[in-house]
Short mmCIF file of C-alpha atoms in Angstrom, two decimals:
data_model
loop_
_atom_site.label_atom_id
_atom_site.label_comp_id
_atom_site.label_asym_id
_atom_site.label_seq_id
_atom_site.Cartn_x
_atom_site.Cartn_y
_atom_site.Cartn_z
CA MET A 440 9.26 85.12 -27.37
CA ALA A 441 8.08 88.23 -29.11
CA GLY A 442 6.12 87.71 -32.26
CA ASP A 443 5.76 84.01 -31.75
CA GLU A 444 2.08 84.29 -32.24
CA GLN A 445 2.97 82.53 -35.45
CA SER A 446 4.27 79.05 -35.08
CA THR A 447 8.01 78.61 -35.53
CA PRO A 448 8.69 77.51 -39.10
CA GLU A 449 10.36 74.12 -39.26
CA PRO A 450 13.20 74.00 -41.76
CA SER A 451 13.02 71.24 -44.29
CA GLU A 452 15.35 68.25 -44.02
CA ALA A 453 16.56 68.97 -47.50
CA VAL A 454 17.59 72.50 -46.79
CA THR A 455 20.32 73.64 -49.10
CA LYS A 456 22.89 76.24 -48.24
CA PRO A 457 20.89 79.49 -48.04
CA LYS A 458 21.72 82.32 -50.36
CA ALA A 459 21.61 85.79 -48.87
CA LYS A 460 19.52 88.33 -50.72
CA THR A 461 20.21 92.04 -50.85
CA PHE A 462 17.73 94.74 -51.80
CA SER A 463 17.41 98.49 -51.32
CA CYS A 464 15.48 99.80 -48.38
CA THR A 465 12.25 101.22 -49.71
CA ASN A 466 12.46 103.97 -47.12
CA CYS A 467 16.05 105.23 -47.33
CA GLY A 468 17.59 103.29 -50.20
CA ALA A 469 20.35 101.73 -48.11
CA PRO A 470 21.20 98.10 -48.91
CA VAL A 471 19.42 95.53 -46.71
CA THR A 472 20.63 91.93 -46.63
CA VAL A 473 18.38 89.02 -45.76
CA ARG A 474 20.44 85.94 -44.87
CA TYR A 475 17.55 83.50 -45.03
CA PRO A 476 15.07 84.71 -47.68
CA GLY A 477 11.91 82.65 -47.69
CA LEU A 478 12.19 81.91 -43.97
CA SER A 479 12.57 85.47 -42.67
CA LEU A 480 9.38 87.48 -42.97
CA SER A 481 10.74 90.81 -41.78
CA ALA A 482 14.10 92.58 -41.67
CA VAL A 483 15.35 95.81 -40.18
CA CYS A 484 17.23 98.38 -42.23
CA GLU A 485 20.43 99.09 -40.31
CA SER A 486 20.51 102.58 -41.75
CA CYS A 487 17.06 104.01 -41.03
CA HIS A 488 15.80 101.26 -38.67
CA SER A 489 12.63 100.77 -40.67
CA ILE A 490 11.10 97.31 -40.46
CA ILE A 491 10.55 95.82 -43.92
CA ASP A 492 8.19 93.02 -44.91
CA THR A 493 10.55 90.71 -46.83
CA SER A 494 7.74 88.41 -47.91
CA ASN A 495 6.23 91.26 -49.87
CA PRO A 496 7.64 91.56 -53.44
CA ASN A 497 7.63 95.35 -53.08
CA TYR A 498 9.38 95.21 -49.69
CA GLU A 499 6.62 97.11 -48.02
CA ILE A 500 7.64 99.09 -44.95
CA LEU A 501 5.98 97.69 -41.82
CA VAL A 502 7.27 100.40 -39.49
CA LYS A 503 9.18 103.54 -40.37
CA HIS A 504 12.03 104.62 -38.12
CA PHE A 505 11.11 102.27 -35.33
CA ALA A 506 11.19 104.39 -32.19
CA ARG A 507 13.68 104.07 -29.39
CA THR A 508 16.41 102.89 -31.69
CA LYS A 509 19.24 104.45 -29.78
CA GLY A 510 21.00 103.13 -26.73
CA HIS A 511 20.74 99.45 -27.61
CA GLN A 512 23.73 97.64 -28.97
CA PRO A 513 23.69 93.86 -29.43
CA ARG A 514 26.17 92.09 -27.17
CA ILE A 515 26.54 89.40 -29.81
CA ALA A 516 27.13 90.71 -33.33
CA LEU A 517 24.46 89.81 -35.87
CA GLY A 518 25.75 87.22 -38.34
CA SER A 519 28.18 85.71 -35.83
CA ARG A 520 28.12 81.94 -35.43
CA GLY A 521 28.76 79.83 -32.38
CA LYS A 522 28.44 76.26 -31.16
CA LEU A 523 25.96 75.92 -28.33
CA PHE A 524 24.74 72.56 -27.02
CA ASP A 525 26.70 70.77 -29.78
CA LYS A 526 24.93 72.64 -32.57
CA GLN A 527 26.03 75.52 -34.72
CA TRP A 528 23.84 78.63 -34.44
CA GLU A 529 23.87 81.91 -36.29
CA VAL A 530 22.64 85.10 -34.68
CA ILE A 531 20.20 86.68 -37.16
CA GLY A 532 17.99 88.92 -35.04
CA PHE A 533 18.16 91.09 -31.95
CA MET A 534 15.39 92.70 -30.00
CA VAL A 535 14.90 94.48 -26.72
CA ARG A 536 11.68 93.91 -24.85
CA SER A 537 10.40 95.30 -21.59
CA ASP A 538 7.72 94.82 -19.01
CA VAL A 539 5.02 97.41 -19.69
CA LYS A 540 4.25 98.05 -16.05
CA SER A 541 7.73 98.27 -14.54
CA GLY A 542 9.86 99.13 -17.58
CA TYR A 543 12.19 96.24 -16.72
CA SER A 544 13.92 95.28 -19.97
CA TRP A 545 15.88 92.34 -21.39
CA GLU A 546 17.52 91.35 -24.67
CA GLU A 547 16.62 88.53 -27.02
CA TYR A 548 18.86 87.12 -29.74
CA LEU A 549 17.27 85.07 -32.48
CA LEU A 550 19.44 82.09 -33.43
CA PHE A 551 19.03 80.02 -36.56
CA ASN A 552 20.32 76.72 -37.84
CA PRO A 553 18.96 75.55 -41.21
CA TYR A 554 18.60 71.99 -39.87
CA TYR A 555 17.29 72.67 -36.38
CA GLY A 556 15.30 75.87 -36.80
CA TYR A 557 15.06 78.84 -34.50
CA ARG A 558 16.09 79.32 -30.90
CA PHE A 559 16.46 82.36 -28.67
CA LEU A 560 19.25 83.44 -26.38
CA VAL A 561 17.84 85.73 -23.72
CA TYR A 562 20.09 88.10 -21.79
CA ASP A 563 18.78 89.52 -18.54
CA HIS A 564 21.09 91.48 -16.22
CA GLY A 565 24.10 89.20 -16.65
CA HIS A 566 22.04 85.97 -16.90
CA TRP A 567 21.53 83.93 -20.08
CA ASN A 568 18.77 81.56 -21.12
CA PHE A 569 18.56 79.28 -24.13
CA VAL A 570 14.95 79.13 -25.29
CA ARG A 571 13.08 76.79 -27.59
CA MET A 572 9.42 76.78 -28.54
CA ILE A 573 7.36 73.79 -27.46
CA LYS A 574 4.31 72.45 -29.22
CA GLU A 575 2.79 70.65 -26.24
CA ARG A 576 0.43 72.62 -24.01
CA PRO A 577 1.46 72.36 -20.36
CA ASP A 578 -1.31 71.66 -17.87
CA VAL A 579 -1.89 74.73 -15.70
CA HIS A 580 -3.60 74.22 -12.36
CA SER A 581 -3.65 75.36 -8.73
CA ALA A 582 -1.75 73.46 -6.11
CA PHE A 583 -1.69 73.68 -2.33
CA ARG A 584 1.66 73.86 -0.68
CA GLY A 585 2.41 75.11 2.81
CA THR A 586 0.01 77.84 3.79
CA GLY A 587 -1.37 78.83 0.41
CA SER A 588 -2.27 77.79 -3.08
CA TYR A 589 -0.04 78.44 -6.08
CA GLU A 590 -0.50 78.27 -9.80
CA MET A 591 1.54 75.48 -11.30
CA ALA A 592 2.23 74.26 -14.82
CA GLU A 593 2.98 70.61 -15.53
CA TYR A 594 5.24 69.76 -18.43
CA ASN A 595 7.21 66.58 -19.10
CA ALA A 596 6.30 65.23 -15.63
CA GLN A 597 7.86 68.31 -14.06
CA SER A 598 6.04 70.93 -11.97
CA TYR A 599 6.77 74.57 -12.65
CA ARG A 600 5.69 77.22 -10.18
CA LEU A 601 4.21 80.57 -11.20
CA TYR A 602 6.89 83.26 -11.01
CA ASN A 603 5.73 86.23 -13.01
CA ARG A 604 2.81 87.54 -15.01
CA GLY A 605 2.71 90.78 -16.96
CA ASP A 606 2.59 92.50 -20.34
CA ALA A 607 5.72 92.69 -22.48
CA GLN A 608 6.31 94.98 -25.43
CA VAL A 609 8.92 95.21 -28.18
CA ASP A 610 11.19 98.25 -27.70
CA TYR A 611 13.86 97.71 -30.33
CA VAL A 612 14.68 95.31 -33.16
CA LEU A 613 17.61 94.64 -35.44
CA GLY A 614 18.26 91.93 -38.05
CA GLU A 615 15.69 89.60 -39.52
CA PHE A 616 12.85 87.61 -38.08
CA TYR A 617 10.59 84.74 -39.06
CA TRP A 618 7.50 86.78 -38.23
CA ARG A 619 6.34 90.26 -39.10
CA VAL A 620 7.64 92.41 -36.30
CA ILE A 621 5.07 94.88 -35.08
CA ALA A 622 6.50 97.82 -33.21
CA GLY A 623 5.17 98.16 -29.71
CA SER A 624 3.24 94.92 -30.00
CA ARG A 625 2.26 93.54 -26.63
CA VAL A 626 1.75 90.07 -25.28
CA GLN A 627 0.72 88.82 -21.88
CA MET A 628 3.63 86.84 -20.47
CA THR A 629 3.45 84.23 -17.76
CA ASP A 630 6.57 82.52 -16.41
CA TYR A 631 6.72 79.31 -14.38
CA ILE A 632 9.99 78.12 -12.93
CA HIS A 633 11.66 74.87 -12.02
CA PRO A 634 15.40 75.62 -11.99
CA PRO A 635 17.26 75.35 -14.26
CA GLU A 636 14.21 75.60 -16.52
CA MET A 637 11.54 78.20 -17.03
CA LEU A 638 8.30 77.62 -18.85
CA SER A 639 6.83 80.73 -20.46
CA SER A 640 3.57 81.41 -22.17
CA GLU A 641 2.91 84.40 -24.40
CA PHE A 642 -0.70 85.23 -25.07
CA ASP A 643 -2.33 87.74 -27.38
CA ASP A 644 -5.40 87.93 -29.62
CA LYS A 645 -3.82 85.40 -32.01
CA GLY A 646 -3.33 82.70 -29.43
CA ARG A 647 -0.94 81.29 -26.91
CA VAL A 648 2.64 80.17 -27.48
CA TRP A 649 4.72 78.16 -25.01
CA SER A 650 8.47 78.12 -24.72
CA LEU A 651 10.97 76.37 -22.51
CA ALA A 652 14.07 78.24 -21.32
CA THR A 653 17.15 76.57 -19.88
CA TYR A 654 19.58 78.59 -17.80
CA VAL A 655 23.02 78.86 -19.38
CA GLU A 656 26.14 79.89 -17.49
CA PRO A 657 27.63 83.10 -18.93
CA GLY A 658 30.91 81.26 -19.52
CA VAL A 659 29.17 78.79 -21.83
CA VAL A 660 27.71 81.60 -23.95
CA GLY A 661 31.06 83.39 -23.83
CA SER A 662 32.88 80.36 -25.20
CA ALA A 663 30.31 79.93 -27.99
CA PHE A 664 30.02 83.56 -29.10
CA THR A 665 32.03 86.72 -28.71
CA VAL A 666 30.04 88.57 -26.11
CA ILE A 667 30.61 92.30 -25.81
CA ALA A 668 30.11 93.88 -22.39
CA GLN A 669 29.00 90.85 -20.43
CA GLU A 670 27.87 92.38 -17.13
CA PRO A 671 28.30 90.71 -13.77
CA ARG A 672 25.24 88.70 -12.81
CA VAL A 673 22.71 90.63 -10.74
CA GLY A 674 20.99 88.64 -8.01
CA VAL A 675 19.72 85.12 -8.65
CA ALA A 676 17.89 84.53 -11.93
CA PRO A 677 14.38 83.00 -11.70
CA ASN A 678 15.58 79.65 -13.03
CA GLN A 679 19.23 79.76 -11.99
CA ILE A 680 20.46 76.73 -10.07
CA SER A 681 21.47 77.95 -6.63
CA ARG A 682 24.49 76.08 -5.29
CA ALA A 683 23.43 76.95 -1.76
CA THR A 684 19.96 75.47 -2.33
CA GLU A 685 21.37 72.31 -3.90
CA THR A 686 23.82 71.96 -1.01
CA TRP A 687 21.04 72.48 1.53
CA LYS A 688 18.87 69.81 -0.13
CA LYS A 689 21.67 67.23 0.01
CA MET A 690 22.77 68.26 3.48
CA SER A 691 19.27 68.08 4.92
CA ILE A 692 19.02 64.46 3.75
CA LEU A 693 22.34 63.64 5.41
CA TRP A 694 21.24 65.50 8.56
CA GLY A 695 18.08 63.39 8.68
CA LEU A 696 20.08 60.17 8.31
CA PHE A 697 22.60 61.14 10.99
CA THR A 698 19.78 62.18 13.33
CA ILE A 699 18.10 58.80 12.88
CA VAL A 700 21.43 57.10 13.68
CA LEU A 701 21.80 59.24 16.81
CA ILE A 702 18.24 58.52 17.96
CA CYS A 703 18.76 54.78 17.46
CA LEU A 704 22.03 54.88 19.41
CA GLU A 705 20.40 56.87 22.22
CA LEU A 706 17.45 54.46 22.40
CA TRP A 707 19.85 51.53 22.45
CA HIS A 708 21.86 53.22 25.21
CA ALA A 709 18.76 54.06 27.26
CA THR A 710 17.37 50.53 27.08
CA THR A 711 20.61 48.63 27.66
CA ALA A 712 22.18 50.77 30.43
CA MET A 713 22.71 48.79 33.67
CA ASN A 714 21.09 51.44 35.89
CA GLN A 715 22.14 49.39 38.93
CA VAL A 716 22.35 50.41 42.61
CA VAL A 717 25.84 49.45 43.84
CA ALA A 718 25.86 51.08 47.30
CA GLN A 719 23.44 52.68 49.75
CA GLN A 720 24.07 54.30 53.11
CA LEU A 721 22.05 56.18 55.72
CA ILE A 722 24.09 58.72 57.68
CA ASN A 723 22.98 60.30 60.97
CA TYR A 724 23.95 63.90 61.55
CA VAL A 725 23.28 66.63 64.07
CA PRO A 726 21.78 69.77 62.46
CA ASN A 727 23.71 73.04 62.33
CA THR A 728 27.04 71.28 62.84
CA LYS A 729 29.88 69.88 60.73
CA THR A 730 30.28 66.11 60.49
CA SER A 731 33.61 64.98 59.05
CA ASP A 732 35.32 61.75 58.07
CA ILE A 733 32.21 59.79 57.13
CA THR A 734 33.15 56.74 55.08
CA ILE A 735 30.90 54.60 52.96
CA PRO A 736 32.62 51.20 52.99
CA VAL A 737 34.07 49.51 49.92
CA PHE A 738 31.61 48.54 47.24
CA ASN A 739 32.10 47.11 43.79
CA VAL A 740 31.42 49.12 40.64
CA PRO A 741 30.89 46.69 37.75
CA LYS A 742 31.59 47.18 34.03
CA ALA A 743 34.98 48.27 32.64
CA LYS A 744 33.97 51.89 32.00
CA GLY A 745 30.87 53.98 32.51
CA ASN A 746 29.29 56.70 34.58
CA VAL A 747 28.24 56.68 38.23
CA ARG A 748 25.42 58.70 39.74
CA ILE A 749 25.37 59.48 43.46
CA ASP A 750 21.95 60.44 44.79
CA PHE A 751 21.63 62.48 47.98
CA ARG A 752 18.56 62.94 50.11
CA ALA A 753 18.36 65.01 53.29
CA ASP A 754 15.71 65.79 55.83
CA VAL A 755 15.59 69.53 55.19
CA ASP A 756 12.79 71.96 56.00
CA ASN A 757 13.74 75.62 55.62
CA SER A 758 17.30 74.43 56.10
CA TRP A 759 20.25 73.03 54.16
CA VAL A 760 22.75 70.19 54.13
CA TRP A 761 25.99 70.45 52.18
CA ALA A 762 27.93 67.31 51.31
CA ALA A 763 31.48 67.32 49.95
CA GLY A 764 33.51 64.23 49.33
CA GLU A 765 35.26 61.95 46.93
CA MET A 766 34.79 58.48 45.55
CA VAL A 767 38.14 56.70 45.77
CA ASN A 768 39.33 53.58 43.93
CA ASN A 769 40.42 51.15 46.62
CA THR A 770 43.15 49.68 44.38
CA THR A 771 44.58 52.55 42.39
CA GLY A 772 43.69 55.45 44.69
CA ALA A 773 42.08 57.32 41.79
CA SER A 774 39.73 59.93 43.20
CA PHE A 775 36.47 61.43 41.89
CA PRO A 776 35.61 64.52 43.98
CA PHE A 777 32.13 66.03 44.24
CA GLU A 778 30.03 68.40 46.29
CA ARG A 779 26.30 68.94 46.43
CA THR A 780 23.74 70.76 48.55
CA CYS A 781 20.26 69.68 49.54
CA GLU A 782 18.19 72.68 50.58
CA TYR A 783 14.48 73.25 50.68
CA TYR A 784 12.58 76.38 51.71
CA HIS A 785 8.92 77.22 51.75
CA GLY A 786 6.56 79.74 53.32
CA VAL A 787 3.72 82.15 52.75
CA ASP A 788 4.02 85.84 51.94
CA SER A 789 1.82 88.54 50.46
CA ASP A 790 1.87 86.73 47.10
CA GLY A 791 0.76 83.47 48.66
CA ALA A 792 2.58 80.20 49.25
CA TRP A 793 6.07 79.77 47.84
CA SER A 794 8.77 77.13 47.87
CA GLU A 795 12.23 76.66 46.44
CA GLY A 796 14.90 73.97 46.30
CA SER A 797 14.56 70.28 46.97
CA SER A 798 15.46 67.72 49.57
CA ARG A 799 17.13 65.68 46.80
CA ASN A 800 20.18 66.24 44.68
CA ASP A 801 22.57 64.11 42.65
CA VAL A 802 25.91 64.18 40.91
CA ILE A 803 27.05 62.22 37.86
CA LEU A 804 30.69 61.11 37.79
CA ALA A 805 31.80 60.54 34.21
CA SER A 806 34.07 57.85 32.87
CA VAL A 807 34.57 55.85 36.06
CA PRO A 808 36.56 52.59 35.56
CA GLY A 809 35.13 49.45 37.13
CA GLY A 810 36.60 48.25 40.45
CA ASP A 811 36.25 48.56 44.23
CA TYR A 812 35.50 52.00 45.60
CA TYR A 813 34.76 53.72 48.89
CA ILE A 814 33.42 57.22 49.56
CA ASN A 815 34.78 59.79 52.00
CA LEU A 816 32.22 62.42 52.95
CA ASP A 817 31.98 65.63 54.99
CA LEU A 818 28.58 67.02 55.92
CA GLU A 819 27.62 70.49 57.03
CA SER A 820 24.13 71.78 57.75
CA GLY A 821 22.47 75.02 58.80
CA GLN A 822 19.29 76.99 59.50
CA TYR A 823 17.63 74.15 61.40
CA LYS A 824 15.34 75.31 64.22
CA ASP A 825 16.10 72.31 66.39
CA THR A 826 19.07 70.04 66.82
CA ASN A 827 17.33 66.69 66.78
CA GLN A 828 19.35 64.08 64.92
CA ARG A 829 18.52 63.76 61.23
CA VAL A 830 19.21 61.25 58.46
CA PHE A 831 21.18 61.85 55.26
CA SER A 832 20.81 59.22 52.54
CA VAL A 833 23.47 58.37 49.93
CA SER A 834 22.83 56.01 47.04
CA VAL A 835 25.37 55.04 44.32
CA MET A 836 24.17 53.89 40.90
CA ARG A 837 26.23 52.49 38.02
CA ASP A 838 25.77 53.07 34.27
CA ILE A 839 22.71 55.27 34.17
CA PRO A 840 21.24 56.54 30.87
CA THR A 841 21.92 60.21 30.14
CA TYR A 842 20.58 62.52 27.43
CA ALA A 843 22.97 65.49 27.44
CA ASN A 844 25.40 63.79 25.01
CA PHE A 845 22.57 63.15 22.58
CA PHE A 846 21.47 66.78 22.54
CA TRP A 847 25.02 68.09 22.28
CA CYS A 848 25.73 65.81 19.31
CA LEU A 849 22.45 66.82 17.68
CA PHE A 850 23.43 70.45 18.18
CA PHE A 851 26.85 69.96 16.54
CA LEU A 852 25.27 67.93 13.76
CA SER A 853 22.85 70.78 13.05
CA LEU A 854 25.44 73.57 12.79
CA PHE A 855 26.45 72.92 9.15
CA PRO A 856 22.85 72.42 7.92
CA SER A 857 21.68 75.54 9.77
CA PHE A 858 24.35 77.64 8.06
CA SER A 859 23.54 75.98 4.73
CA TRP A 860 19.82 76.68 5.22
CA VAL A 861 20.49 80.38 5.86
CA LEU A 862 22.55 80.65 2.64
CA ALA A 863 19.92 78.74 0.63
CA ARG A 864 17.15 80.92 1.98
CA GLN A 865 19.08 84.07 1.07
CA ASP A 866 19.40 82.79 -2.50
CA GLU A 867 15.74 81.85 -2.69
CA VAL A 868 14.61 85.19 -1.27
CA SER A 869 16.83 86.89 -3.85
CA ARG A 870 15.43 84.66 -6.63
CA TRP A 871 11.85 85.57 -5.72
CA SER A 872 12.50 89.24 -4.98
CA ASN A 873 11.37 90.25 -8.50
CA SER A 874 8.23 88.15 -8.36
CA ASP A 875 4.72 89.13 -7.33
CA PHE A 876 4.12 85.53 -6.35
CA SER A 877 6.98 85.10 -3.91
CA PRO A 878 6.53 82.52 -1.12
CA TYR A 879 8.85 84.81 0.88
CA GLN A 880 6.67 87.90 0.55
CA ARG A 881 6.49 88.46 4.28
CA SER A 882 10.24 87.95 4.68
CA ILE A 883 11.14 90.58 2.14
CA GLY A 884 8.55 93.02 3.32
CA ILE A 885 6.25 93.04 0.29
CA THR A 886 2.66 93.64 1.23
CA MET B 904 33.05 69.33 -1.43
CA ILE B 905 31.11 70.77 1.51
CA ILE B 906 28.86 67.71 1.42
CA LYS B 907 31.90 65.42 1.71
CA ILE B 908 33.16 67.46 4.64
CA TYR B 909 29.76 67.25 6.32
CA LEU B 910 29.67 63.51 5.70
CA VAL B 911 32.99 63.15 7.53
CA VAL B 912 31.89 65.52 10.31
CA GLY B 913 28.61 63.61 10.72
CA PHE B 914 30.39 60.28 11.04
CA LEU B 915 32.83 61.81 13.54
CA ILE B 916 29.97 63.18 15.66
CA CYS B 917 28.14 59.84 15.63
CA GLY B 918 31.46 58.17 16.55
CA LEU B 919 31.97 60.68 19.35
CA PHE B 920 28.50 59.94 20.68
CA LEU B 921 29.12 56.20 20.58
CA TRP B 922 32.47 56.57 22.33
CA ALA B 923 31.04 58.91 24.99
CA THR B 924 28.18 56.47 25.60
CA PHE B 925 30.51 53.49 26.02
CA GLU B 926 32.96 55.39 28.19
CA GLY B 927 30.36 57.17 30.28
CA VAL B 928 31.89 60.52 29.26
CA ARG B 929 29.84 63.69 29.39
CA ILE B 930 30.46 65.90 26.36
CA LEU B 931 30.96 69.59 27.22
CA ASP B 932 30.03 69.26 30.88
CA PRO B 933 33.19 70.08 32.83
CA GLY B 934 33.05 71.17 36.45
CA SER B 935 29.55 69.93 37.04
CA VAL B 936 30.64 67.88 40.05
CA THR B 937 31.82 70.87 42.10
CA ALA B 938 30.76 74.38 43.07
CA SER B 939 27.47 73.68 44.74
CA ARG B 940 27.45 75.78 47.91
CA PRO B 941 24.22 76.35 49.82
CA THR B 942 22.33 79.50 48.88
CA GLY B 943 20.43 79.69 52.13
CA GLY B 944 17.25 80.25 50.16
CA THR B 945 16.99 83.34 47.97
CA HIS B 946 13.29 83.88 48.68
CA PHE B 947 13.68 83.10 52.36
CA HIS B 948 16.08 86.02 52.85
CA LYS B 949 14.13 88.66 50.95
#
């Protein structure tokens, strides 16, 4: 936070009720009230906006008529009190800071509790953060992830990823502060994120200060303080918890578990399927003619329920054989119709040798009850160059392993997670859109 | 909420797969046993 080049003063355990002190502004003569004399080192005259050194017995002016005083109105009135995270806080200072390079600005409210010290509430385009200073120095290092290396900070066994780095300056101040506010003072800021937290370091010639920000829902701030002109949230804040991302994380775990279940079931099915030949027949036919009323005699199909595959093989060479028929239950008369063609062509043309089709074909009949069956078949053939008798082979197999069901189920199982992933990615791209260190740089067209 | 819905959907899909496997049913594969007339060779007739 601005001006935290000095360490945050820790209030004493035996703090008594503070007595506000009023004095005349040494610049304009207007009354200036300091709510926490002794702790606050500077205060701003609300009349002339001069910054006064309150630790100086002569109330020396630090900055006269601090520039850019217009156009900034605190959303939370100075002096107002509110209960946030089970503690009572009083708003004693307000400042506007901005990024030197881009001009991007945000608001900071200094909170004070005589027993717990100072905190900041940071307002940034509809988003709020509750910030406290930390004394520990996080470990900053490079880490490899995916295709590149990223700067990370480790704090409290948590990894924070580099989000932003730039210079920040103070544009406007109001109220009192525990450090001597210097107009236009600049610090180098570095932010690392691990939603809902953000670790920030501020560095200048006096040293480095670390702070930890926790994202706060606007409603929580609104119920603690009277917030004037709370704007709708813009985009996704750097450390805002994205519901879509959280949903995607949970859903991807479930997707993985369901996929493992499906794979296990498919393996079990593939290894335990009967895959048994229950009938075979060789049929003679005369090429280029129709052969009707062929019957494959009754055969038994075991197992109460399952599929049946009928394999066809024909002696085709630049010709075709078409088979149409039905598998009929000898007891119930239930019929399973089918038709298939075996055709194979080959030759040589200007592009070289070519071929198409196959002398084999098959059909899978689904959900066939066990029992005795026979097959009625009609054959038709064409494009043969001679009419020598040929052989058509029919083979019936029971309970063969199939894979289509597995892939369909996997497809349906992946629909929800795919949609969830798209939403999560949109949120993450939006989160990183204001960062120079975005892992989605290519996606959002930053070069 | 969406996670609970997905949990139910996931169990239903796994159940569907198990049922289809036991019954020998092909999911979303209607009409595959018919409509297989000879083409006469597409390359052959060029």
